[in-house]
PDB file of C-alpha atoms in Angstrom:
ATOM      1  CA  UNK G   1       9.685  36.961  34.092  1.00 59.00           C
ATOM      2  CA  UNK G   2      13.083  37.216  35.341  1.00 79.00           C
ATOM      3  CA  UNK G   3      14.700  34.005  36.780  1.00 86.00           C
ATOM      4  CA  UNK G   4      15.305  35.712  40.217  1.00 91.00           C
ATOM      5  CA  UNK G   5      11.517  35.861  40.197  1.00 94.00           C
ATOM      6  CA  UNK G   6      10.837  32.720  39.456  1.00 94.00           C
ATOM      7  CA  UNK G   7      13.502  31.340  42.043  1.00 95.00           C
ATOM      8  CA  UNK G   8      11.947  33.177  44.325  1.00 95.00           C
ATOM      9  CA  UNK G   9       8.265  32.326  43.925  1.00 96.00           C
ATOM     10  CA  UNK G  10       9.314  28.305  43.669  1.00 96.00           C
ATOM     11  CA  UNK G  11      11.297  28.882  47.027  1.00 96.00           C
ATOM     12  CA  UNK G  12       8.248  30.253  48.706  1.00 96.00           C
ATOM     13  CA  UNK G  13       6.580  27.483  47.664  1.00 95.00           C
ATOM     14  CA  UNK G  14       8.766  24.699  48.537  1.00 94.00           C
ATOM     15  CA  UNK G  15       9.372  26.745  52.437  1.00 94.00           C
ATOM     16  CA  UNK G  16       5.769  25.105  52.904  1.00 91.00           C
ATOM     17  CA  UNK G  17       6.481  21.549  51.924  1.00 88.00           C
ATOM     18  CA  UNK G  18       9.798  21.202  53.876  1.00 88.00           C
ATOM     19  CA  UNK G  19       8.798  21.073  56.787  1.00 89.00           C
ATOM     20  CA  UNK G  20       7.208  17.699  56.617  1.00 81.00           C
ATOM     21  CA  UNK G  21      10.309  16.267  54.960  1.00 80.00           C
ATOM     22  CA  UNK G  22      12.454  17.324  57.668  1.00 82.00           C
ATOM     23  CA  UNK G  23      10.631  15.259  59.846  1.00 80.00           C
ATOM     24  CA  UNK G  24      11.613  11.973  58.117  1.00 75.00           C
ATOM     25  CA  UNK G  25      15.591  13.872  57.694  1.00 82.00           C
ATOM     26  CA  UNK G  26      14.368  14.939  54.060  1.00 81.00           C
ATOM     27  CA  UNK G  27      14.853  17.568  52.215  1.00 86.00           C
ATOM     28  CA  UNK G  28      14.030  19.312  48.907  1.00 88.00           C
ATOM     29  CA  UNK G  29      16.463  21.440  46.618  1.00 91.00           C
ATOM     30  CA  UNK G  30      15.587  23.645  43.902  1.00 94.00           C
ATOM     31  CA  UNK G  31      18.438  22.254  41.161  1.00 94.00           C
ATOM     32  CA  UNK G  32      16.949  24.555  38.234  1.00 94.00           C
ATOM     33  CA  UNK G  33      14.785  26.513  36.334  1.00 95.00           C
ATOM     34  CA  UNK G  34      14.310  26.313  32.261  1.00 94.00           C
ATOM     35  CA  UNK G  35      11.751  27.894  30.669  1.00 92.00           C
ATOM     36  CA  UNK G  36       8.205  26.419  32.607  1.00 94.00           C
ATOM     37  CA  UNK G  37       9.787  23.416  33.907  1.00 95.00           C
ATOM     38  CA  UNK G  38      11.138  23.278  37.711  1.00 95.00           C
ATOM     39  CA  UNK G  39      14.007  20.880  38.540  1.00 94.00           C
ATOM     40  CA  UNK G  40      14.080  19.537  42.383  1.00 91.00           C
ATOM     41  CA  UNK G  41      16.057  17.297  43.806  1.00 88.00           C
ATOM     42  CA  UNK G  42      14.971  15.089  46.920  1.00 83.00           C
ATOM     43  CA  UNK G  43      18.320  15.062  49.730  1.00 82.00           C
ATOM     44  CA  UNK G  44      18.809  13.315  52.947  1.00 79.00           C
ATOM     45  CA  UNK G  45      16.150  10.818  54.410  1.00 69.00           C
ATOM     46  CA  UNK G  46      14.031  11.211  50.980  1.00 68.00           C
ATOM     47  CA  UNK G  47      16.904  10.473  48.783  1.00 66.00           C
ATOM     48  CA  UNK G  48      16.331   6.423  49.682  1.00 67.00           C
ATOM     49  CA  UNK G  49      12.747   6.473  50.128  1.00 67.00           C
ATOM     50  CA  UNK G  50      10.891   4.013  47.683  1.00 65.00           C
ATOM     51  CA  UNK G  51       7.761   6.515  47.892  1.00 63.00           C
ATOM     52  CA  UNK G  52       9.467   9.227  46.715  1.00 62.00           C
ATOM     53  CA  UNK G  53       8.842   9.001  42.937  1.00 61.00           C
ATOM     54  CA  UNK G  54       4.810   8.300  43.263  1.00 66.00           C
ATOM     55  CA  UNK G  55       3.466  10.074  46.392  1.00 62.00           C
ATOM     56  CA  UNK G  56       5.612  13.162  46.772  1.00 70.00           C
ATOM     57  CA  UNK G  57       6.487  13.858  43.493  1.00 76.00           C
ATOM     58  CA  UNK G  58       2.886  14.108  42.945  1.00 80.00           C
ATOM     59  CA  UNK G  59       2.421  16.024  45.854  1.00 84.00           C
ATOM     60  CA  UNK G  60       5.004  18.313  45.182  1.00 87.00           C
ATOM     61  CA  UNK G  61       3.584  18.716  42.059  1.00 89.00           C
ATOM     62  CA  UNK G  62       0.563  19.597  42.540  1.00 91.00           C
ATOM     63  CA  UNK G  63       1.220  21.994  45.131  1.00 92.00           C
ATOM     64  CA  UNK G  64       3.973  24.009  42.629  1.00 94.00           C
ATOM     65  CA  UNK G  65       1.862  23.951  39.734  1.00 94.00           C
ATOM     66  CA  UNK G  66      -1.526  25.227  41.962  1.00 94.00           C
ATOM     67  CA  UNK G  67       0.631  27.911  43.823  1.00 95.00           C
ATOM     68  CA  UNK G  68       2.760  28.988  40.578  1.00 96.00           C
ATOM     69  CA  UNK G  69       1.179  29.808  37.540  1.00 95.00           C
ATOM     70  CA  UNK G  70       3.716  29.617  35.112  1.00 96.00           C
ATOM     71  CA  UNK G  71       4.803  26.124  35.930  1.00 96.00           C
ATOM     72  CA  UNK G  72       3.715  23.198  33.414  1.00 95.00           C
ATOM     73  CA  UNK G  73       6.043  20.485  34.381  1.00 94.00           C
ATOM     74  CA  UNK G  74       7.841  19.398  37.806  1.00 92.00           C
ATOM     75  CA  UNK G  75      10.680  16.938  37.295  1.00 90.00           C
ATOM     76  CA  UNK G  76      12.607  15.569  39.983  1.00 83.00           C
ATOM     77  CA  UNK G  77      16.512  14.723  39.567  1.00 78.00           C
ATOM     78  CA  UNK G  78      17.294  11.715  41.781  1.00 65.00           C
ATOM     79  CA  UNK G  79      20.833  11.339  42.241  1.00 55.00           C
ATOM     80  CA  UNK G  80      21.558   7.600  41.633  1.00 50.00           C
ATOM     81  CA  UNK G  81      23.913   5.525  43.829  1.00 48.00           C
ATOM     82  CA  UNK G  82      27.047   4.696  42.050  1.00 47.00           C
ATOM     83  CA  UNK G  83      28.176   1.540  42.907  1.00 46.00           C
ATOM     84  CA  UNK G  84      31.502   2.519  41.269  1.00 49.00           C
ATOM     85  CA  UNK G  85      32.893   4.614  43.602  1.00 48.00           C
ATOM     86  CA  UNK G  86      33.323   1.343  46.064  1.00 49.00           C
ATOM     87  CA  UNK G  87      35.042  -0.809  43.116  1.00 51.00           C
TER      88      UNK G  87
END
């Protein structure tokens, strides 16, 4: 399947989830794509939330790997704070 494809069908996906995390300032990027695996990174409101790595990452998921086939693992990429840049 070429990776435009797969972009593409993930997008679509995620389009229906957003809009719920936009409610709370959230958001949800698409960092990458290897092989069956789908990177996402939570943004804005989500980024902090202490939920974020049990409810919605199963969630999200669930609803990738029941809407997309090909899928076999969902990881999610938090971006850690570094305390450095304030030393």
């Amino acid at each position: 399947m070429a990776e435009m494809k797969k972009v593409e069908e993930i997008e679509k996906v995620l389009e229906k989830i957003r809009p719920a995390l936009k409610e709370h300032q959230g958001e949800l990027k698409l960092v990458d794509i290897k092989e069956d695996t789908v990177y996402l990174s939570f943004e804005g409101g989500c980024s902090s939330c202490p939920v974020v790595d049990i409810s919605l990452k199963n969630l999200v998921d669930t609803v990738i790997k029941g809407n997309v086939k090909w899928v076999k693992k969902v990881e999610i990429t938090q971006q850690k704070f570094d305390i450095q840049q304030f030393a």
